[in-house]
Tab-separated table of C-alpha atoms and ligand atoms in Angstrom:
chain	number	residue	atom	x	y	z
A	1	MET	CA	-0.064	-0.117	-0.070
A	2	GLY	CA	1.018	3.521	-0.660
A	3	VAL	CA	4.019	4.761	-2.631
A	4	ILE	CA	6.808	2.315	-2.890
A	5	VAL	CA	10.045	3.872	-4.428
A	6	VAL	CA	12.553	1.136	-6.134
A	7	VAL	CA	15.967	2.496	-6.412
A	8	GLY	CA	19.158	1.043	-7.719
A	9	ALA	CA	21.696	0.990	-4.983
A	10	GLN	CA	24.791	0.607	-7.127
A	11	PHE	CA	25.966	1.466	-10.502
A	12	GLY	CA	22.923	0.165	-12.377
A	13	ASP	CA	21.776	-3.067	-13.833
A	14	GLU	CA	20.892	-4.474	-10.256
A	15	ALA	CA	17.599	-5.949	-11.742
A	16	LYS	CA	15.367	-3.030	-10.610
A	17	GLY	CA	13.138	-3.932	-13.648
A	18	LYS	CA	12.679	-7.543	-12.437
A	19	ILE	CA	11.975	-6.451	-8.787
A	20	THR	CA	9.675	-3.605	-10.019
A	21	ASP	CA	7.653	-6.109	-12.154
A	22	TYR	CA	7.417	-8.555	-9.124
A	23	LEU	CA	5.901	-5.805	-6.856
A	24	ALA	CA	3.828	-4.417	-9.653
A	25	ALA	CA	1.566	-7.612	-8.972
A	26	ASP	CA	-0.004	-5.478	-6.127
A	27	ALA	CA	0.098	-2.102	-7.720
A	28	ARG	CA	-2.223	-0.203	-9.713
A	29	ILE	CA	0.250	2.467	-11.224
A	30	VAL	CA	4.128	1.879	-12.092
A	31	VAL	CA	5.920	5.284	-12.861
A	32	ARG	CA	9.399	5.756	-14.488
A	33	THR	CA	10.630	9.037	-13.012
A	34	GLY	CA	13.921	9.793	-14.734
A	35	GLY	CA	16.263	8.854	-17.449
A	36	GLY	CA	15.313	7.571	-20.703
A	37	PRO	CA	16.327	4.872	-23.188
A	38	ASN	CA	19.678	4.610	-21.381
A	39	ALA	CA	18.070	1.874	-19.310
A	40	GLY	CA	17.594	-1.489	-20.078
A	41	HIS	CA	15.170	-3.407	-17.989
A	42	SER	CA	15.172	-7.047	-18.932
A	43	ILE	CA	11.969	-9.008	-17.964
A	44	HIS	CA	11.614	-12.684	-18.489
A	45	LEU	CA	8.167	-13.988	-18.619
A	46	ALA	CA	6.348	-17.250	-19.504
A	47	GLU	CA	5.649	-15.767	-23.023
A	48	GLY	CA	9.288	-14.800	-23.454
A	49	SER	CA	11.854	-12.111	-22.746
A	50	VAL	CA	11.735	-8.541	-23.260
A	51	VAL	CA	14.177	-5.598	-22.597
A	52	LEU	CA	12.137	-2.510	-21.727
A	53	HIS	CA	14.069	0.968	-22.211
A	54	GLN	CA	11.583	3.611	-21.845
A	55	VAL	CA	8.194	1.951	-21.070
A	56	PRO	CA	7.427	1.350	-17.314
A	57	VAL	CA	7.446	-2.383	-16.561
A	58	GLY	CA	3.909	-1.856	-15.308
A	59	VAL	CA	2.255	-2.206	-18.807
A	60	LEU	CA	3.172	-5.874	-18.721
A	61	ARG	CA	0.417	-6.491	-16.305
A	62	SER	CA	-3.225	-5.979	-17.080
A	63	GLY	CA	-4.852	-3.583	-14.998
A	64	VAL	CA	-1.783	-1.703	-14.419
A	65	LEU	CA	-0.968	1.807	-15.565
A	66	GLY	CA	2.489	2.531	-16.765
A	67	VAL	CA	3.328	6.247	-16.543
A	68	CYS	CA	6.467	7.801	-18.238
A	69	GLY	CA	6.742	10.528	-15.725
A	70	PRO	CA	7.615	14.207	-15.892
A	71	GLY	CA	11.328	13.705	-14.939
A	72	MET	CA	12.060	11.466	-17.933
A	73	VAL	CA	13.694	12.333	-21.335
A	74	LEU	CA	12.083	10.163	-23.927
A	75	ASP	CA	13.205	9.395	-27.513
A	76	PRO	CA	9.952	9.560	-29.373
A	77	ARG	CA	10.845	7.417	-32.151
A	78	GLY	CA	12.340	4.824	-29.815
A	79	LEU	CA	9.162	5.016	-27.623
A	80	ASP	CA	6.952	4.528	-30.529
A	81	GLU	CA	8.767	1.525	-31.697
A	82	GLU	CA	8.751	0.186	-28.237
A	83	ILE	CA	5.078	0.506	-27.657
A	84	ARG	CA	4.449	-1.171	-31.181
A	85	THR	CA	6.801	-4.141	-30.495
A	86	LEU	CA	5.054	-4.875	-27.081
A	87	GLN	CA	1.589	-4.604	-28.690
A	88	GLU	CA	2.512	-6.887	-31.527
A	89	ARG	CA	3.912	-9.343	-29.085
A	90	ARG	CA	0.842	-9.097	-26.955
A	91	LEU	CA	2.962	-8.194	-24.029
A	92	PHE	CA	1.218	-4.668	-23.674
A	93	LYS	CA	-1.455	-5.767	-21.252
A	94	GLY	CA	-1.854	-2.648	-18.958
A	95	SER	CA	-2.075	0.857	-20.180
A	96	LEU	CA	0.324	3.682	-20.762
A	97	ALA	CA	0.415	7.622	-19.952
A	98	ILE	CA	2.994	9.908	-20.990
A	99	SER	CA	3.578	13.051	-19.174
A	100	GLU	CA	3.287	16.284	-21.151
A	101	ARG	CA	6.119	17.636	-18.950
A	102	ALA	CA	8.554	14.929	-20.043
A	103	HIS	CA	11.279	16.219	-22.541
A	104	ALA	CA	11.996	14.774	-25.955
A	105	ILE	CA	15.276	13.445	-27.064
A	106	LEU	CA	15.985	14.530	-30.703
A	107	PRO	CA	18.425	13.266	-33.175
A	108	ILE	CA	20.586	16.361	-32.519
A	109	HIS	CA	21.119	15.513	-28.809
A	110	ILE	CA	22.293	11.944	-29.913
A	111	ALA	CA	24.885	13.836	-32.170
A	112	GLU	CA	25.719	16.135	-29.248
A	113	ASP	CA	26.327	13.125	-26.963
A	114	ALA	CA	28.798	11.908	-29.397
A	115	TRP	CA	30.267	15.558	-29.922
A	116	GLU	CA	30.622	15.863	-26.201
A	117	GLU	CA	32.425	12.630	-25.739
A	118	GLU	CA	34.761	13.544	-28.562
A	119	ARG	CA	35.546	16.796	-26.828
A	120	ARG	CA	36.352	15.056	-23.457
A	121	VAL	CA	38.655	12.574	-25.041
A	122	ALA	CA	40.432	15.406	-27.146
A	123	THR	CA	40.916	17.435	-23.824
A	124	ARG	CA	42.213	14.297	-21.861
A	125	PRO	CA	42.602	10.829	-23.229
A	126	GLY	CA	40.803	8.629	-20.992
A	127	ALA	CA	38.385	11.304	-19.964
A	128	ALA	CA	35.405	9.702	-21.881
A	129	ILE	CA	32.311	8.916	-19.468
A	130	GLY	CA	31.438	5.895	-21.794
A	131	THR	CA	27.729	7.359	-22.166
A	132	THR	CA	25.080	5.170	-23.638
A	133	MET	CA	25.208	7.545	-26.641
A	134	ARG	CA	21.318	7.964	-26.452
A	135	GLY	CA	21.361	11.733	-25.938
A	136	ILE	CA	20.616	11.754	-22.266
A	137	GLY	CA	23.273	14.428	-21.204
A	138	PRO	CA	22.364	16.840	-23.972
A	139	ALA	CA	18.478	16.386	-23.559
A	140	TYR	CA	18.915	17.247	-19.784
A	141	ALA	CA	21.109	20.006	-20.341
A	142	ASP	CA	18.477	21.684	-22.718
A	143	ARG	CA	15.807	20.886	-20.175
A	144	TYR	CA	17.735	23.064	-17.665
A	145	GLY	CA	18.797	25.531	-20.447
A	146	ARG	CA	14.931	25.923	-20.973
A	147	TRP	CA	15.244	25.403	-24.532
A	148	GLY	CA	14.123	21.756	-24.425
A	149	VAL	CA	11.166	20.409	-26.205
A	150	ARG	CA	8.662	18.813	-24.024
A	151	PHE	CA	5.868	16.187	-25.131
A	152	GLY	CA	3.488	18.893	-24.739
A	153	ASP	CA	5.047	20.800	-27.502
A	154	LEU	CA	5.563	17.771	-29.654
A	155	ILE	CA	1.900	17.192	-30.027
A	156	ARG	CA	1.059	20.761	-31.076
A	157	PRO	CA	2.752	21.419	-34.568
A	158	ALA	CA	2.937	25.128	-34.425
A	159	ARG	CA	4.535	24.944	-31.002
A	160	LEU	CA	7.036	22.134	-32.130
A	161	ALA	CA	8.336	24.351	-35.186
A	162	ASP	CA	8.833	27.292	-32.741
A	163	ARG	CA	10.738	25.112	-30.142
A	164	LEU	CA	12.803	23.407	-32.749
A	165	GLU	CA	13.856	26.838	-34.142
A	166	LEU	CA	15.151	27.955	-30.717
A	167	LEU	CA	16.831	24.602	-29.890
A	168	TYR	CA	18.728	24.395	-33.039
A	169	ALA	CA	19.792	27.911	-32.682
A	170	THR	CA	21.490	26.950	-29.453
A	171	LYS	CA	23.748	24.495	-31.316
A	172	PRO	CA	25.923	26.181	-33.748
A	173	HIS	CA	28.699	23.829	-32.928
A	174	LEU	CA	26.809	21.018	-34.471
A	175	ALA	CA	26.574	22.531	-37.965
A	176	THR	CA	23.081	21.562	-38.878
A	177	THR	CA	21.168	22.878	-41.836
A	178	LEU	CA	17.929	24.062	-42.047
A	179	GLN	CA	16.879	20.856	-44.155
A	180	ASP	CA	18.009	18.786	-41.079
A	181	ARG	CA	15.471	20.609	-38.871
A	182	GLU	CA	12.640	20.407	-41.390
A	183	ARG	CA	13.235	16.714	-41.816
A	184	VAL	CA	13.103	16.129	-37.973
A	185	ARG	CA	10.056	18.273	-37.840
A	186	THR	CA	8.187	16.132	-40.431
A	187	GLU	CA	9.320	13.014	-38.768
A	188	LEU	CA	8.533	14.018	-35.293
A	189	GLY	CA	5.223	15.294	-36.351
A	190	GLU	CA	4.338	11.700	-37.601
A	191	VAL	CA	5.475	9.812	-34.404
A	192	ALA	CA	3.868	12.616	-32.325
A	193	ALA	CA	0.573	11.945	-33.915
A	194	ARG	CA	0.693	8.328	-32.828
A	195	LEU	CA	1.940	9.285	-29.454
A	196	ALA	CA	-0.488	12.019	-28.706
A	197	PRO	CA	-3.369	9.724	-27.218
A	198	PHE	CA	-0.947	8.731	-24.532
A	199	VAL	CA	0.160	12.164	-23.641
A	200	GLN	CA	-1.517	13.835	-20.694
A	201	PRO	CA	-1.140	15.494	-17.395
A	202	THR	CA	0.244	12.450	-15.033
A	203	GLU	CA	0.354	13.980	-11.721
A	204	PRO	CA	-3.474	14.157	-10.858
A	205	LEU	CA	-3.523	10.396	-11.734
A	206	LEU	CA	-1.051	9.748	-9.076
A	207	TRP	CA	-2.610	12.086	-6.509
A	208	SER	CA	-5.942	10.545	-7.115
A	209	ALA	CA	-4.376	7.103	-6.755
A	210	VAL	CA	-2.913	7.988	-3.569
A	211	GLU	CA	-6.312	9.334	-2.212
A	212	ARG	CA	-8.029	6.113	-3.180
A	213	GLY	CA	-5.248	4.095	-1.247
A	214	ASP	CA	-3.789	2.450	-4.441
A	215	THR	CA	-0.337	1.059	-4.598
A	216	ILE	CA	2.026	3.160	-6.851
A	217	ILE	CA	5.446	2.068	-7.634
A	218	LEU	CA	8.050	4.448	-8.663
A	219	GLU	CA	10.446	2.304	-10.941
A	220	GLY	CA	14.041	3.514	-10.636
A	221	ALA	CA	16.247	3.705	-13.637
A	222	GLN	CA	20.094	4.087	-13.435
A	223	SER	CA	21.111	4.084	-9.842
A	224	ALA	CA	22.247	5.941	-6.736
A	225	LEU	CA	25.885	6.166	-7.562
A	226	LEU	CA	25.214	7.472	-11.058
A	227	ASP	CA	23.350	10.428	-9.692
A	228	VAL	CA	24.437	13.622	-11.223
A	229	ASP	CA	25.228	15.210	-7.822
A	230	PHE	CA	25.767	12.194	-5.191
A	231	GLY	CA	27.461	9.749	-7.843
A	232	THR	CA	30.830	9.358	-9.089
A	233	TYR	CA	30.748	12.743	-10.788
A	234	PRO	CA	31.443	13.352	-13.795
A	235	TYR	CA	31.052	9.509	-14.401
A	236	VAL	CA	27.454	9.637	-13.909
A	237	THR	CA	24.175	10.076	-15.736
A	238	SER	CA	22.417	13.492	-16.052
A	239	HIS	CA	19.426	13.114	-13.506
A	240	HIS	CA	18.778	11.897	-9.869
A	241	PRO	CA	18.163	8.294	-9.833
A	242	THR	CA	17.631	8.644	-5.926
A	243	SER	CA	14.680	8.527	-3.972
A	244	ALA	CA	14.476	12.262	-3.693
A	245	GLY	CA	14.878	12.421	-7.503
A	246	ALA	CA	11.937	9.848	-7.881
A	247	LEU	CA	9.715	12.496	-6.237
A	248	VAL	CA	10.724	15.305	-8.440
A	249	GLY	CA	10.293	13.271	-11.301
A	250	SER	CA	6.831	12.135	-10.559
A	251	GLY	CA	5.180	15.086	-8.789
A	252	LEU	CA	4.431	13.226	-5.543
A	253	PRO	CA	4.982	14.701	-2.386
A	254	PRO	CA	7.713	13.056	0.129
A	255	ALA	CA	5.263	12.373	2.798
A	256	GLU	CA	3.204	9.915	0.605
A	257	VAL	CA	6.344	7.458	0.547
A	258	THR	CA	5.720	4.380	2.423
A	259	GLU	CA	8.680	2.358	1.394
A	260	VAL	CA	12.184	2.791	-0.294
A	261	VAL	CA	13.454	-0.372	-1.588
A	262	GLY	CA	17.235	-0.372	-2.500
A	263	VAL	CA	17.918	-3.058	-5.037
A	264	THR	CA	21.622	-4.544	-5.069
A	265	LYS	CA	23.172	-7.532	-6.402
A	266	ALA	CA	25.187	-9.784	-4.138
A	267	TYR	CA	28.281	-8.538	-5.951
A	268	ALA	CA	28.737	-5.352	-8.017
A	269	THR	CA	28.906	-4.372	-11.815
A	270	ARG	CA	29.476	-1.237	-13.617
A	271	VAL	CA	29.383	-0.356	-17.287
A	272	GLY	CA	31.157	2.692	-18.854
A	273	ALA	CA	33.868	4.668	-17.044
A	274	GLY	CA	34.549	5.863	-13.655
A	275	PRO	CA	36.011	4.396	-10.268
A	276	PHE	CA	35.070	0.938	-9.133
A	277	PRO	CA	37.149	0.361	-6.120
A	278	THR	CA	35.880	-3.519	-5.697
A	279	GLN	CA	36.397	-4.443	-9.417
A	280	VAL	CA	37.719	-7.953	-9.949
A	281	GLU	CA	39.667	-8.824	-13.115
A	282	GLY	CA	41.293	-12.020	-14.476
A	283	ASP	CA	39.601	-15.569	-14.101
A	284	MET	CA	37.365	-14.685	-11.452
A	285	GLY	CA	36.077	-11.534	-13.272
A	286	ALA	CA	35.580	-13.529	-16.392
A	287	TYR	CA	33.670	-16.159	-14.372
A	288	LEU	CA	31.402	-13.662	-12.744
A	289	GLN	CA	30.717	-11.952	-16.115
A	290	ARG	CA	29.771	-15.397	-17.683
A	291	GLU	CA	27.683	-16.698	-14.726
A	292	GLY	CA	25.858	-13.462	-14.346
A	293	GLY	CA	25.370	-12.806	-18.032
A	294	GLU	CA	26.977	-9.266	-17.481
A	295	ARG	CA	26.240	-7.773	-20.817
A	296	GLY	CA	24.478	-4.318	-21.251
A	297	ALA	CA	21.116	-4.686	-22.239
A	298	THR	CA	21.202	-1.400	-23.936
A	299	THR	CA	24.649	-0.948	-25.340
A	300	GLY	CA	25.776	-4.755	-25.401
A	301	ARG	CA	28.931	-3.704	-23.597
A	302	VAL	CA	30.678	-6.361	-21.249
A	303	ARG	CA	29.858	-4.984	-17.737
A	304	GLN	CA	32.978	-4.699	-15.376
A	305	VAL	CA	32.230	-6.855	-12.243
A	306	GLY	CA	33.370	-6.624	-8.675
A	307	TRP	CA	32.472	-7.666	-5.121
A	308	LEU	CA	29.900	-6.175	-2.974
A	309	ASP	CA	31.025	-2.868	-1.766
A	310	LEU	CA	29.495	-2.047	1.716
A	311	VAL	CA	31.124	1.574	1.902
A	312	LEU	CA	29.067	2.434	-1.142
A	313	LEU	CA	25.970	0.360	0.066
A	314	ARG	CA	25.996	2.111	3.545
A	315	TYR	CA	26.341	5.446	1.626
A	316	ALA	CA	23.430	4.665	-0.804
A	317	ALA	CA	21.298	3.510	2.219
A	318	ARG	CA	21.535	6.723	4.044
A	319	LEU	CA	21.149	8.915	0.804
A	320	ASN	CA	18.012	7.254	-0.190
A	321	GLY	CA	16.457	6.209	3.266
A	322	PHE	CA	16.237	2.566	2.109
A	323	THR	CA	13.560	0.771	4.225
A	324	SER	CA	14.603	-2.566	2.896
A	325	PHE	CA	16.813	-4.076	0.235
A	326	ALA	CA	15.996	-6.414	-2.699
A	327	LEU	CA	19.270	-8.581	-3.010
A	328	THR	CA	19.504	-9.927	-6.500
A	329	LYS	CA	21.598	-12.639	-8.393
A	330	VAL	CA	22.656	-14.645	-5.307
A	331	ASP	CA	22.687	-17.669	-7.469
A	332	VAL	CA	25.668	-16.413	-9.533
A	333	LEU	CA	27.913	-16.671	-6.470
A	334	GLY	CA	26.719	-20.052	-5.477
A	335	GLY	CA	29.643	-22.680	-5.551
A	336	LEU	CA	32.402	-20.370	-4.837
A	337	ASP	CA	35.089	-20.967	-2.423
A	338	ASP	CA	34.109	-17.892	-0.370
A	339	VAL	CA	32.395	-14.580	-0.900
A	340	PRO	CA	34.392	-11.548	-0.412
A	341	VAL	CA	32.724	-8.368	0.647
A	342	ALA	CA	34.486	-5.020	1.010
A	343	VAL	CA	33.689	-3.645	4.618
A	344	GLN	CA	35.893	-0.440	4.384
A	345	TYR	CA	38.403	1.342	2.457
A	346	VAL	CA	41.976	2.645	3.330
A	347	THR	CA	42.944	5.688	1.681
A	348	PRO	CA	46.481	6.461	0.314
A	349	THR	CA	47.172	8.473	3.388
A	350	GLY	CA	46.178	5.650	5.584
A	351	GLU	CA	42.668	6.952	6.683
A	352	THR	CA	39.887	4.491	7.034
A	353	LEU	CA	36.492	5.130	5.507
A	354	THR	CA	33.315	3.060	6.140
A	355	ASP	CA	30.364	4.906	4.990
A	356	TYR	CA	31.252	7.907	2.995
A	357	PRO	CA	33.268	7.586	-0.039
A	358	PRO	CA	35.272	10.466	-1.281
A	359	ALA	CA	33.224	12.723	-3.560
A	360	ASP	CA	36.275	13.102	-5.827
A	361	ALA	CA	36.341	10.299	-8.516
A	362	ASP	CA	40.083	10.208	-8.579
A	363	GLU	CA	40.251	9.734	-4.900
A	364	LEU	CA	37.806	7.120	-4.846
A	365	ALA	CA	39.594	5.341	-7.751
A	366	HIS	CA	42.722	5.244	-5.206
A	367	VAL	CA	41.177	3.776	-2.225
A	368	THR	CA	42.131	0.107	-1.208
A	369	PRO	CA	39.162	-2.049	-0.152
A	370	VAL	CA	39.446	-4.199	2.896
A	371	TYR	CA	37.651	-7.426	2.247
A	372	GLU	CA	35.868	-9.735	4.807
A	373	LYS	CA	35.465	-13.232	3.352
A	374	LEU	CA	32.162	-14.914	4.034
A	375	PRO	CA	31.313	-18.584	3.458
A	376	ALA	CA	29.778	-19.366	0.124
A	377	TRP	CA	26.626	-21.006	-0.289
A	378	PRO	CA	26.053	-24.098	-2.740
A	379	LYS	CA	25.112	-23.708	-6.300
A	380	PHE	CA	21.331	-23.293	-6.862
A	381	THR	CA	19.753	-26.628	-8.145
A	382	ALA	CA	16.436	-27.371	-9.420
A	383	ASN	CA	16.020	-29.211	-6.256
A	384	LEU	CA	16.778	-26.243	-4.054
A	385	GLU	CA	14.511	-23.939	-6.207
A	386	ARG	CA	11.701	-26.314	-5.615
A	387	ARG	CA	12.102	-26.242	-1.831
A	388	ILE	CA	12.391	-22.528	-1.763
A	389	ARG	CA	9.040	-22.358	-3.716
A	390	GLU	CA	7.266	-24.794	-1.467
A	391	GLU	CA	8.959	-23.699	1.912
A	392	GLY	CA	10.008	-20.262	1.204
A	393	ALA	CA	12.894	-18.354	2.505
A	394	ARG	CA	13.324	-21.083	5.265
A	395	ALA	CA	14.797	-23.367	2.420
A	396	LEU	CA	17.742	-20.845	1.587
A	397	PRO	CA	21.099	-22.346	2.278
A	398	THR	CA	22.438	-21.457	5.686
A	399	GLU	CA	25.467	-19.636	4.387
A	400	LEU	CA	23.192	-17.508	2.246
A	401	LYS	CA	21.077	-16.653	5.156
A	402	GLN	CA	24.241	-15.524	7.139
A	403	PHE	CA	25.218	-13.270	4.102
A	404	ILE	CA	21.934	-11.864	4.182
A	405	GLU	CA	21.975	-11.209	7.957
A	406	PHE	CA	25.573	-9.786	7.293
A	407	VAL	CA	24.458	-7.271	4.791
A	408	GLY	CA	21.345	-6.173	7.064
A	409	ARG	CA	23.537	-5.730	10.141
A	410	GLU	CA	26.433	-3.910	8.341
A	411	THR	CA	24.111	-1.529	6.441
A	412	ARG	CA	21.260	-1.408	9.069
A	413	VAL	CA	18.672	-2.149	6.293
A	414	PRO	CA	17.199	-5.482	6.219
A	415	VAL	CA	16.961	-7.562	3.224
A	416	GLU	CA	13.287	-8.358	2.371
A	417	TRP	CA	13.434	-10.052	-1.001
A	418	VAL	CA	16.133	-12.311	-2.453
A	419	SER	CA	16.169	-12.843	-6.163
A	420	TYR	CA	18.089	-16.208	-7.378
A	421	GLY	CA	17.326	-15.914	-11.234
A	422	PRO	CA	15.863	-13.880	-14.082
A	423	ARG	CA	12.452	-15.192	-13.858
A	424	ARG	CA	9.319	-13.787	-12.115
A	425	GLU	CA	8.955	-16.721	-9.983
A	426	GLN	CA	12.662	-16.873	-8.744
A	427	THR	CA	12.151	-14.172	-6.012
A	428	VAL	CA	11.306	-15.064	-2.443
A	429	TRP	CA	10.034	-12.723	0.309
A	430	LEU	CA	11.713	-12.993	3.640
A	431	GLY	CA	9.006	-11.320	5.593
A	432	LYS	CA	8.792	-7.824	6.955
A	433	PRO	CA	11.410	-7.263	9.456
A	434	HIS	CA	10.281	-7.663	13.121
A	435	GLY	CA	9.420	-4.347	14.775
A	436	SER	CA	11.985	-4.724	17.703
A	437	ALA	CA	14.471	-7.045	16.065
A	438	PRO	CA	17.963	-5.783	14.855
A	439	ALA	CA	17.840	-4.840	11.313
A	440	GLY	CA	18.733	-7.719	9.236
A	441	SER	CA	16.543	-10.152	11.080
A	442	VAL	CA	13.783	-11.708	9.225
A	443	SER	CA	10.661	-13.480	10.179
A	444	ALA	CA	10.922	-16.037	7.624
A	445	TRP	CA	13.331	-18.402	9.226
A	446	ALA	CA	12.754	-17.520	12.713
A	447	ALA	CA	9.614	-20.090	12.329
B	501	IMO	P1	19.781	0.729	-15.921
B	501	IMO	O1	18.432	1.330	-15.647
B	501	IMO	C1	24.049	0.887	-16.093
B	501	IMO	C2	25.919	4.792	-17.419
B	501	IMO	C3	26.536	4.736	-18.550
B	501	IMO	C4	27.570	5.688	-18.389
B	501	IMO	C5	26.807	6.753	-17.623
B	501	IMO	C6	26.358	7.963	-18.402
B	501	IMO	O2	19.669	-0.275	-16.941
B	501	IMO	O3	20.359	0.366	-14.637
B	501	IMO	P2	24.226	8.245	-20.195
B	501	IMO	O4	23.950	7.651	-21.286
B	501	IMO	O5	23.241	8.023	-18.826
B	501	IMO	O6	24.550	9.675	-20.254
B	501	IMO	O7	25.610	7.408	-19.621
B	501	IMO	O8	25.781	6.048	-16.952
B	501	IMO	N1	24.470	4.347	-17.318
B	501	IMO	C7	23.959	3.021	-17.022
B	501	IMO	N2	24.760	1.872	-16.573
B	501	IMO	N3	22.663	0.766	-16.316
B	501	IMO	C8	21.987	1.787	-16.606
B	501	IMO	O9	20.675	1.930	-16.680
B	501	IMO	C9	22.712	3.016	-17.110
B	501	IMO	N4	22.390	4.174	-17.492
B	501	IMO	C10	23.447	5.008	-17.681
B	501	IMO	O10	27.135	3.383	-18.942
B	501	IMO	O11	28.724	5.276	-17.547
B	502	MG	MG1	21.376	-1.191	-17.661
């Protein structure tokens, strides 16, 4: 009940989409509150697998409204195609609303994304962010520059022409022609006509739902450590994938939030450039990449992998006010000799850090993580999965329960869900934490 905010607790790709889809079974509305086609949310259904980039996962369930919220930047052509593909595959079972306040990503933004990366590299080799090249940064920059094109403009032809003229005038560095602009205007006009029925004021839908007592899920995209202010700047995305950002990006007030679910893998991954203190390379790195299928759902890039980092997780927990964790991909670590977890950093000057990473990306890149090794749990087998389905969390391996308790104790945030595979049913609820029990205790195996 109420408003549940789902937030990525690491560098993205924690299976936020899967967890949101799981929680959506009890929800009426699922809202994407930020980002755009840089997200890749893979969902594995009985009917087949699908990767959602811009459409909220809510549309996969009948009776659920998916909302592309005001905080998003959306590529109209990609969105139009995504909707059509879902409809053709008969996966579009719910309904969709697109905020008139969401901004449009135009071809010029995608060109500018490349232009900016070239400037970074030309200034200092190695300075590239490794963006997804979807035009995210430039579209957000134009939004704040106040010459962006909103979906409300897109569906009004005269307004669109006006806004495009201004937008193109701000980009002399991209050497575009009048013909380019006119072509974009014509193409956009056609796409806009198809999207127009979905475009509407979305905040009142959410406010009414709150008044009715419906459950609303704010589906995170990107993650806390990619937050433009609180992430590893400048190796970040251009919005606020934190719980605070989810409110700005939806138009819901803070007091309505009932839960903030942090989604974290049992290890860590990162795509693109930027500091990654617990990165693992060599054979073990290759093993985790292979077992975890760690390849970007949006760009196809292989993700760097590493161990769970409690310094970053404690930081994310405080920044977002997580009320619980969904711990994902625990199956990937099954059968290892042990499971290392970074419990603190030591800086080059000998200082110890436990819950607040340096704001400077270079400094963060030069810390030395201190690991604690936890006993590994056995590999997940069909038999174990059957027992978990029948008996619930009680059937989880003892070593995994210890790991779950450890994460809860160290972060002071209890783990409430454990996901052990990509499919909907490979998720187990551990129960609500006891009111007076120490964080990390769960009711499920107390029985
Ligand atoms: P989901 O929702 C992982 C990363 C990019 C790059 C940086 C900036 O699937 O978790 P951008 O294109 O946003 O300007 O790129 O952010 N990045 C992601 N990494 N998962 C994502 O989304 C990401 N969205 C952006 O790799 O390092
Ligand atoms: Mg991704």
